[in-house]
mmCIF file of C-alpha atoms in Angstrom:
data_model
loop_
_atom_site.group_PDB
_atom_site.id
_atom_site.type_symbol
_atom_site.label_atom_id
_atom_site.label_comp_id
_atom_site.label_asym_id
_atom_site.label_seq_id
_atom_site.Cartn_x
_atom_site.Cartn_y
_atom_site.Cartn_z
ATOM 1 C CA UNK A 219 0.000 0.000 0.000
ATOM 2 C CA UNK A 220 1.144 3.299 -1.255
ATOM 3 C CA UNK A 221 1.994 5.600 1.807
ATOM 4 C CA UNK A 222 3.798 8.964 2.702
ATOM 5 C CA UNK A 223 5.476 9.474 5.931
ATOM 6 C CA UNK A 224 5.137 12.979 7.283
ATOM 7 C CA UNK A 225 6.947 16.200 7.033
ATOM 8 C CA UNK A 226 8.777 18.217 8.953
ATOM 9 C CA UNK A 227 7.438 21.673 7.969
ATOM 10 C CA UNK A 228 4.898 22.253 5.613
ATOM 11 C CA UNK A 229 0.885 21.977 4.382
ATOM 12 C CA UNK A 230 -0.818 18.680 4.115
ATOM 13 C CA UNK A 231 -4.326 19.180 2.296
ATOM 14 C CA UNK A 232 -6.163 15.556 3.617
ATOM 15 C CA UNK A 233 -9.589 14.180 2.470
ATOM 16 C CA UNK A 234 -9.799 15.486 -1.582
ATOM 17 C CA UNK A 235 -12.156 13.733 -3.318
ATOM 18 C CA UNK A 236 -10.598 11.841 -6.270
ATOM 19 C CA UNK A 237 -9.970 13.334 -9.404
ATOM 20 C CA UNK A 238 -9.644 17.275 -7.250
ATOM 21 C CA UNK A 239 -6.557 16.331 -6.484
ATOM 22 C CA UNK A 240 -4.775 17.131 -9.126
ATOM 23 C CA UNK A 241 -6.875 20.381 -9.875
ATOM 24 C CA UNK A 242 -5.734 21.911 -6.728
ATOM 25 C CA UNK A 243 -2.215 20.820 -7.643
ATOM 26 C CA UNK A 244 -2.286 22.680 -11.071
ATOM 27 C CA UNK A 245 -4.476 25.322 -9.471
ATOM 28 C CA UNK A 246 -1.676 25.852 -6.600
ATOM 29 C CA UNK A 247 1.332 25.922 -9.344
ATOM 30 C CA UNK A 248 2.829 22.724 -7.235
ATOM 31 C CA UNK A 249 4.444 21.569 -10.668
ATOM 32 C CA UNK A 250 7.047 24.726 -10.855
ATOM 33 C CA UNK A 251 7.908 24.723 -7.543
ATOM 34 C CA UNK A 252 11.769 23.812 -6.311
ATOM 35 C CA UNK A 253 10.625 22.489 -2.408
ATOM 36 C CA UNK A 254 9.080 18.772 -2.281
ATOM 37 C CA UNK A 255 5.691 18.510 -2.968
ATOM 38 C CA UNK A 256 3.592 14.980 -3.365
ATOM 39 C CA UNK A 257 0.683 14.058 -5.214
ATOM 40 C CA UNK A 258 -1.205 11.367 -4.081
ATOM 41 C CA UNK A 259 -4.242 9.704 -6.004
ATOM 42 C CA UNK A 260 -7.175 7.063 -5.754
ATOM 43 C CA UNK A 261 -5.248 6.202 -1.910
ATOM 44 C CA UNK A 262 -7.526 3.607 0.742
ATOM 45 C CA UNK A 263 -9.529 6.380 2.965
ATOM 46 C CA UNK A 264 -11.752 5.202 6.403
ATOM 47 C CA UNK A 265 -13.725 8.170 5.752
ATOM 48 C CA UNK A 266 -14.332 8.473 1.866
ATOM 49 C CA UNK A 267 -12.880 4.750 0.820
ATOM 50 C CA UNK A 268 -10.525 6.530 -1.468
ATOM 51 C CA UNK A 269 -8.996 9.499 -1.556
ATOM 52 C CA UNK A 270 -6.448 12.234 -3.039
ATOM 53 C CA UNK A 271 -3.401 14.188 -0.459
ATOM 54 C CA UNK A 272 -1.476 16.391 -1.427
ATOM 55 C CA UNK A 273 1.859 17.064 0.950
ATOM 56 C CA UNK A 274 3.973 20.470 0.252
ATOM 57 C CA UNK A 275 7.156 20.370 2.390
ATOM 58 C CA UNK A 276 7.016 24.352 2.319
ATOM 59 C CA UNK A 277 4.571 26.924 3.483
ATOM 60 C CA UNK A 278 2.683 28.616 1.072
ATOM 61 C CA UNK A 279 -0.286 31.027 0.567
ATOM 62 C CA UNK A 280 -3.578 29.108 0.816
ATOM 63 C CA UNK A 281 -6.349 31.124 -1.151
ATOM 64 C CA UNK A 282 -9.166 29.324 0.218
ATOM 65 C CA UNK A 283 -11.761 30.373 -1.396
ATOM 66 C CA UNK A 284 -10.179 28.266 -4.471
ATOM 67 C CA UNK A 285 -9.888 25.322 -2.134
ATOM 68 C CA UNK A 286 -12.701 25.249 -1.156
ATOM 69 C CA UNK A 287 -14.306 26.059 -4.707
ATOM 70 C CA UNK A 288 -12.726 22.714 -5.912
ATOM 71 C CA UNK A 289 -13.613 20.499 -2.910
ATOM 72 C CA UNK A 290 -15.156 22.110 0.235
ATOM 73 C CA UNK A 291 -14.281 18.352 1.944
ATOM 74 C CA UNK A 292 -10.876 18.654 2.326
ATOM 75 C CA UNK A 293 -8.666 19.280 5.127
ATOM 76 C CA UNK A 294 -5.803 21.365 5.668
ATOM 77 C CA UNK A 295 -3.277 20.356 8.135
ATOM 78 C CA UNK A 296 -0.387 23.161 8.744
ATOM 79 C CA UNK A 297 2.539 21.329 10.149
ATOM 80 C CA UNK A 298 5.687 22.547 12.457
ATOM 81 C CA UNK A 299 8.091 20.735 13.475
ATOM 82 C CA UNK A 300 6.641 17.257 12.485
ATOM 83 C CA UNK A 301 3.384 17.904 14.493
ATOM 84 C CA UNK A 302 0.183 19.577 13.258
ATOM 85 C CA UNK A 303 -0.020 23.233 14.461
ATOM 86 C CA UNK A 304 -3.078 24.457 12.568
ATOM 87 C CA UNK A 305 -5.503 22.337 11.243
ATOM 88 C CA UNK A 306 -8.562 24.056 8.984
ATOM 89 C CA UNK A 307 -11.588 23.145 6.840
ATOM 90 C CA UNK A 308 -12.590 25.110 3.902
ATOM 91 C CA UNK A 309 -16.765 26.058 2.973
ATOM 92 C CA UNK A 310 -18.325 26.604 -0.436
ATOM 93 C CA UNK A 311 -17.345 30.401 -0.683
ATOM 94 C CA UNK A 312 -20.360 33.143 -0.549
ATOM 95 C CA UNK A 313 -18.560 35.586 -2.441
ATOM 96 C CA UNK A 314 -16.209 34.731 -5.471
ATOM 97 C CA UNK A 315 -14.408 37.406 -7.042
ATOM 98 C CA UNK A 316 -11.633 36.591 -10.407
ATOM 99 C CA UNK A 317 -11.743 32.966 -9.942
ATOM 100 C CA UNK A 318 -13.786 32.360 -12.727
ATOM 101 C CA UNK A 319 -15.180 33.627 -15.615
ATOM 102 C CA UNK A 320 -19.197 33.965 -15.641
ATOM 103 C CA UNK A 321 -21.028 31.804 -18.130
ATOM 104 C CA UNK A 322 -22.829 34.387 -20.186
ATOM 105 C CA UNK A 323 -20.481 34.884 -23.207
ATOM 106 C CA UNK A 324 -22.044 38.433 -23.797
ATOM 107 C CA UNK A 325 -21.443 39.252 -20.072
ATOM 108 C CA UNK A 326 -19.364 42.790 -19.492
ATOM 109 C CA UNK A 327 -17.325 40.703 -17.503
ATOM 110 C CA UNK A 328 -15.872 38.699 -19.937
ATOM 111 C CA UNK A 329 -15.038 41.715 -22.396
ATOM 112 C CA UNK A 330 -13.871 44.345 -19.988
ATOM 113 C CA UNK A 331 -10.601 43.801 -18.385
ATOM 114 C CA UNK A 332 -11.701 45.944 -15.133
ATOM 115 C CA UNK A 333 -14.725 43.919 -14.626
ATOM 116 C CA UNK A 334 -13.525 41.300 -12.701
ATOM 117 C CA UNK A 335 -16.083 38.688 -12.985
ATOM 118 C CA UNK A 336 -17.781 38.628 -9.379
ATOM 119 C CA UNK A 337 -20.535 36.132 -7.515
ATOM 120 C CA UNK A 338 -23.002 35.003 -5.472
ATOM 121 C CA UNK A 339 -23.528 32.029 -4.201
ATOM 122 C CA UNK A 340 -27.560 30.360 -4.632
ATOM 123 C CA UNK A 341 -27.204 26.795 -4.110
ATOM 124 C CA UNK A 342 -24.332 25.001 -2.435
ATOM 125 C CA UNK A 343 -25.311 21.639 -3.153
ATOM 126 C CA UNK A 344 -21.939 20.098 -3.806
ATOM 127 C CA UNK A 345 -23.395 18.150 -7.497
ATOM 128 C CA UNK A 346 -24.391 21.529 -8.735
ATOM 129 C CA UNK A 347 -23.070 24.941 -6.657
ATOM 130 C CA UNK A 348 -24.925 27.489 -8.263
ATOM 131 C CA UNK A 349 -23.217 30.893 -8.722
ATOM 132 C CA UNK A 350 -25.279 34.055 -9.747
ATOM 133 C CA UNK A 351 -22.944 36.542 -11.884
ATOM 134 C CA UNK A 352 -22.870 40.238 -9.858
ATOM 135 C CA UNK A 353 -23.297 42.110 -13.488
ATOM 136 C CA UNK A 354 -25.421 40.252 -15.485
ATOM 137 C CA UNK A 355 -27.287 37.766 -12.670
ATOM 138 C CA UNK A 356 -26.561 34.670 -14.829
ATOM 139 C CA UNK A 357 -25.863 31.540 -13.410
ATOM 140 C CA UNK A 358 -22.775 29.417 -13.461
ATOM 141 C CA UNK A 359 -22.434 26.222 -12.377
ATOM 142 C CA UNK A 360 -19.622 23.884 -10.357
ATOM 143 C CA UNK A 361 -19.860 19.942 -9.856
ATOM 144 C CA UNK A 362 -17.495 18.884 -7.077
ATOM 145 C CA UNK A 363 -17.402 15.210 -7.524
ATOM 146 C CA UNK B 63 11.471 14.121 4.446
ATOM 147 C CA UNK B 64 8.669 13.223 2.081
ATOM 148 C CA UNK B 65 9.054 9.400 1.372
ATOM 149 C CA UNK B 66 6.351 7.003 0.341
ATOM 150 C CA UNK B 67 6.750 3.592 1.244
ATOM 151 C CA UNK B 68 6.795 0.760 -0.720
ATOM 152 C CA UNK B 69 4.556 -0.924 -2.843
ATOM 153 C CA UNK B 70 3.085 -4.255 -3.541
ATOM 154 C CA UNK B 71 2.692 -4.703 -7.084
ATOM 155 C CA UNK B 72 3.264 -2.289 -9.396
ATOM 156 C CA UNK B 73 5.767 0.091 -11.048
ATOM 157 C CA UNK B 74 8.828 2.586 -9.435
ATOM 158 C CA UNK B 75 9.668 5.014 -11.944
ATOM 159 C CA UNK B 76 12.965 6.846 -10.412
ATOM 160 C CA UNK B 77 15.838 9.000 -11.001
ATOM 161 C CA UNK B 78 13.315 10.851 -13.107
ATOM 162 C CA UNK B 79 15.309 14.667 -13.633
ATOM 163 C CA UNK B 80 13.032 17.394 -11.697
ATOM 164 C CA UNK B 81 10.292 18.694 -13.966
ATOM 165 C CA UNK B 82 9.990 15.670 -15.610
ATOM 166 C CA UNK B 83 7.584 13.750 -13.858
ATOM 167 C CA UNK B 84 4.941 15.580 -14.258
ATOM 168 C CA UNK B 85 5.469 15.266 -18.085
ATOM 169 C CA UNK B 86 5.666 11.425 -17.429
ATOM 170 C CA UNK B 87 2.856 11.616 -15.125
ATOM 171 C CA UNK B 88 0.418 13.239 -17.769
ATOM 172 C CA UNK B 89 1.807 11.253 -20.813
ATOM 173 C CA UNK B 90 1.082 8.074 -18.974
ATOM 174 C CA UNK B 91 -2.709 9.766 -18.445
ATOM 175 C CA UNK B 92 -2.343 8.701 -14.682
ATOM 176 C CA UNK B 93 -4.889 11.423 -13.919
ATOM 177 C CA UNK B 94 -7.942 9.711 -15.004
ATOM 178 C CA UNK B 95 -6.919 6.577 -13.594
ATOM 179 C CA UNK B 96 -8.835 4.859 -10.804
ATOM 180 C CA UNK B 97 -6.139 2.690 -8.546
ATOM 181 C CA UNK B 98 -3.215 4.286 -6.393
ATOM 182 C CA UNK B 99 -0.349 6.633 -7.797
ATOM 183 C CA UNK B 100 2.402 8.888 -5.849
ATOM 184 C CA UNK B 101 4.164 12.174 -8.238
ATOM 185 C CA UNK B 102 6.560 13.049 -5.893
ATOM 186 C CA UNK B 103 8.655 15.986 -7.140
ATOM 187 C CA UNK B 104 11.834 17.685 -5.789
ATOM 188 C CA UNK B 105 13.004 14.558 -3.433
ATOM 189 C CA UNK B 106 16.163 14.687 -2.502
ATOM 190 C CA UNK B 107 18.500 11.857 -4.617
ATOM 191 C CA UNK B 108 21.791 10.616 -3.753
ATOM 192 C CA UNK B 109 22.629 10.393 -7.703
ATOM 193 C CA UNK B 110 20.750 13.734 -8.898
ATOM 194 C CA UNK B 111 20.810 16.022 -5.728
ATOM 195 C CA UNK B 112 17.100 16.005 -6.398
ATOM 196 C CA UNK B 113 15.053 14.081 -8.799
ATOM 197 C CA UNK B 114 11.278 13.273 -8.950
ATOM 198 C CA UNK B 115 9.539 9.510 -8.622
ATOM 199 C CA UNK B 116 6.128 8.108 -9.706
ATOM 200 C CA UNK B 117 5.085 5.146 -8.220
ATOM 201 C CA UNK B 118 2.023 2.991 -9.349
ATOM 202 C CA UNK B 119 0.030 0.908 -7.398
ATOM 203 C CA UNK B 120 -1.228 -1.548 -10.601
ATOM 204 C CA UNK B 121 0.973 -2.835 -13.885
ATOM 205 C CA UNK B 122 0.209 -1.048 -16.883
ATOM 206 C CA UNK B 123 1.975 -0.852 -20.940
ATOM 207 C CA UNK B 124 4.685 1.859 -20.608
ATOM 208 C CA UNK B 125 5.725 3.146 -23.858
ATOM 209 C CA UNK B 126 9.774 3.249 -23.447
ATOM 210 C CA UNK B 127 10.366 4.867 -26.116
ATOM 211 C CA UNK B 128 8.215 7.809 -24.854
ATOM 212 C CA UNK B 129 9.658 7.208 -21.782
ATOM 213 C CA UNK B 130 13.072 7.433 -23.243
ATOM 214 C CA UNK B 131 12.544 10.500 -25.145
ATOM 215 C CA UNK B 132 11.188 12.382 -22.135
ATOM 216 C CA UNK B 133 14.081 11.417 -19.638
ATOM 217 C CA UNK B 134 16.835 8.563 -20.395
ATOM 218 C CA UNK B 135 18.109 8.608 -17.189
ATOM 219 C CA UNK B 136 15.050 7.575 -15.731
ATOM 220 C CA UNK B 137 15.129 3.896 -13.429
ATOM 221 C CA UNK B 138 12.415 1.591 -13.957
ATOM 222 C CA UNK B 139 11.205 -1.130 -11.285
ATOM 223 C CA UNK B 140 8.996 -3.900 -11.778
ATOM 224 C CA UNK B 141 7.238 -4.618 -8.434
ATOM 225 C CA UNK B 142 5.848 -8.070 -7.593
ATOM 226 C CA UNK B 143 4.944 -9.080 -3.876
ATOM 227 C CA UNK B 144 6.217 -5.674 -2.377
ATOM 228 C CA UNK B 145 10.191 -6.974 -4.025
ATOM 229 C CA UNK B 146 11.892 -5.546 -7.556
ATOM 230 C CA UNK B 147 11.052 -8.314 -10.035
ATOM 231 C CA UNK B 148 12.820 -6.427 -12.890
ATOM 232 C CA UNK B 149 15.218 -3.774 -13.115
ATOM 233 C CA UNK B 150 14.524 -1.874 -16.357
ATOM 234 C CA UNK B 151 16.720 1.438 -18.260
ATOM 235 C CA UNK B 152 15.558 3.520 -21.130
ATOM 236 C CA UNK B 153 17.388 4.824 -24.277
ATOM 237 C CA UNK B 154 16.306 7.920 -26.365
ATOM 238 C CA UNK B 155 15.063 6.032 -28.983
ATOM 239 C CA UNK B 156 17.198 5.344 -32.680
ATOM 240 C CA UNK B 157 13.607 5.469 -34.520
ATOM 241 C CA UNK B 158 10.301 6.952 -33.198
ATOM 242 C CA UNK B 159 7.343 7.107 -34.481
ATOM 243 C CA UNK B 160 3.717 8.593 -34.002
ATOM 244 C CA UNK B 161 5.092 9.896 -30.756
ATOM 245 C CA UNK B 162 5.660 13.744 -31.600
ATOM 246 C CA UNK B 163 4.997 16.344 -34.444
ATOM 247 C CA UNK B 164 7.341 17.310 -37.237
ATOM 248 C CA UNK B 165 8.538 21.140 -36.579
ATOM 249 C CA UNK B 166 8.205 22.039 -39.929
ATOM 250 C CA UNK B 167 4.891 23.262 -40.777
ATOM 251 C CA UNK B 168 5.215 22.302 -44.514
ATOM 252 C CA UNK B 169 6.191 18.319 -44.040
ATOM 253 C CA UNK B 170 3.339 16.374 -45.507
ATOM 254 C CA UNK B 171 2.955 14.390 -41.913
ATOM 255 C CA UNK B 172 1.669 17.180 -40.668
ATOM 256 C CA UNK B 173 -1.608 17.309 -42.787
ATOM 257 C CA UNK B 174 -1.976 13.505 -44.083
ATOM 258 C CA UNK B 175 -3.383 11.617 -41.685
ATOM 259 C CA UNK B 176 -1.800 8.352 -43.075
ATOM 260 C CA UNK B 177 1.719 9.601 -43.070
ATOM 261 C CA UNK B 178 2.481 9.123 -39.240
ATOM 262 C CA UNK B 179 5.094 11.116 -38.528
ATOM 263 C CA UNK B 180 8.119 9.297 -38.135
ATOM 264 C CA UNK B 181 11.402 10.334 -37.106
ATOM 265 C CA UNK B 182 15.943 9.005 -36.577
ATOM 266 C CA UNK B 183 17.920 10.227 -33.938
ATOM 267 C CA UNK B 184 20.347 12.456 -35.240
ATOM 268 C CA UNK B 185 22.324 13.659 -31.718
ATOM 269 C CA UNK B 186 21.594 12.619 -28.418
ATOM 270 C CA UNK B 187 23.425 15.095 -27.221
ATOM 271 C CA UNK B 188 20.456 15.489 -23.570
ATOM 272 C CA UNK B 189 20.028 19.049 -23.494
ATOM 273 C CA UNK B 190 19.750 18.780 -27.565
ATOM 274 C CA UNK B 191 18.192 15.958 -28.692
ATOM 275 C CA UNK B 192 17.795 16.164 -32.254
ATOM 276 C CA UNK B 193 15.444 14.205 -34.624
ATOM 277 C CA UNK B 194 15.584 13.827 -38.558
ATOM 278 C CA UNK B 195 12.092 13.725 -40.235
ATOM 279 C CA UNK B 196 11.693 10.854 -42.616
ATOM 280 C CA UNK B 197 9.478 12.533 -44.826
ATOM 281 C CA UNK B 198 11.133 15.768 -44.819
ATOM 282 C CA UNK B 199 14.587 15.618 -43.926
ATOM 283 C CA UNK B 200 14.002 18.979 -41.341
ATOM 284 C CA UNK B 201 15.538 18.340 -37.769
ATOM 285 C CA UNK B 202 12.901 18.471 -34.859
ATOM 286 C CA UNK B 203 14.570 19.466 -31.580
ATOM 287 C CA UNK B 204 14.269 17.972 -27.400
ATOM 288 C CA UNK B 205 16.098 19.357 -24.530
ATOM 289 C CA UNK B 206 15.773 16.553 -20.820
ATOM 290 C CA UNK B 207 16.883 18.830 -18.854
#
């Protein structure tokens, strides 16, 4: 069985759902980075049967609103010195502001470079989050599994 | 230290040069697969300083010559009852074919279907690999490193 002892200093993100994991590794950059960083995919879980981790022996910036865009069931663990000092869960985020673009292809948003395209969120059911667009009040949609 | 500990069955890619496993990791499409598989990137390596290492929890086909062409100095283990059952290396390949496009826009592989581009190693010099089209005679270029 395919496991990863812990780090010293660093971010664990715990509990992705399969197939996030490696969105929140492209979305966090991890492939041009010069520290250690793991992936981990399709690993035995208690909790979800199988899971994604990804382990960053560095700290970085977190935006968490991203996080928990892509998967709202994962779990952050902050380590120090081997232990965890910090560990955080992430929510469906109420407001979303230039994380994506809104769905409406005549939208101002998505012509005017100092629009940035801005939400609300309507329905946070995790199969189809439901974003209304600040500008034009179209929706866009997110599936999280 | 990030380490991942060993598997049962499967396949240890190592000594993989930085940057490259991620390459490996999407040419190998292990994204949409649906048993274990580690990317670690950035580990550090006795023979490389650092180096990255994908191990897969299942055997699958690996292309060597694809393997070859993206990093030649690249280990490959065979796993069978959590021991090394086979002890592979890769060349860059004399003769490839179908695995990359023809750099000049012009060369008739590049717009008939049939004529799968097809290509002979010219130098394998690793930070300038260079490949003669067989249709064409124009040199297409790799760098490893």
């Amino acid at each position: 069985m395919l496991e990863v002892t812990s780090i010293n200093c660093g971010i664990v993100i715990d509990h992705i759902n399969c197939g996030n994991g490696q969105k929140i590794f492209e979305k966090l950059n991890l492939g041009n980075v010069d520290f250690p960083v793991v992936l981990l995919m399709n690993v035995p879980s208690k909790k979800l049967g199988k899971k994604d981790i990804i382990k960053i022996e560095n700290k970085i910036d977190l935006n968490l609103d991203m996080l928990g865009l892509i998967d709202s069931d994962i779990t952050i663990n902050i380590i120090e010195n081997g232990n965890i000092s910090k560990k955080m869960n992430v929510d469906i985020p109420k407001k979303v502001s230039g994380l994506f673009k809104c769905e409406n292809p005549r939208c101002i948003s998505n012509s005017d470079i100092y629009a940035t395209p801005t939400f609300t969120l309507v329905n946070k059911n995790k199969n189809k989050i439901k974003y209304q667009c600040n500008y034009c009040d179209d929706f866009t949609y997110f599936n999280q599994r």
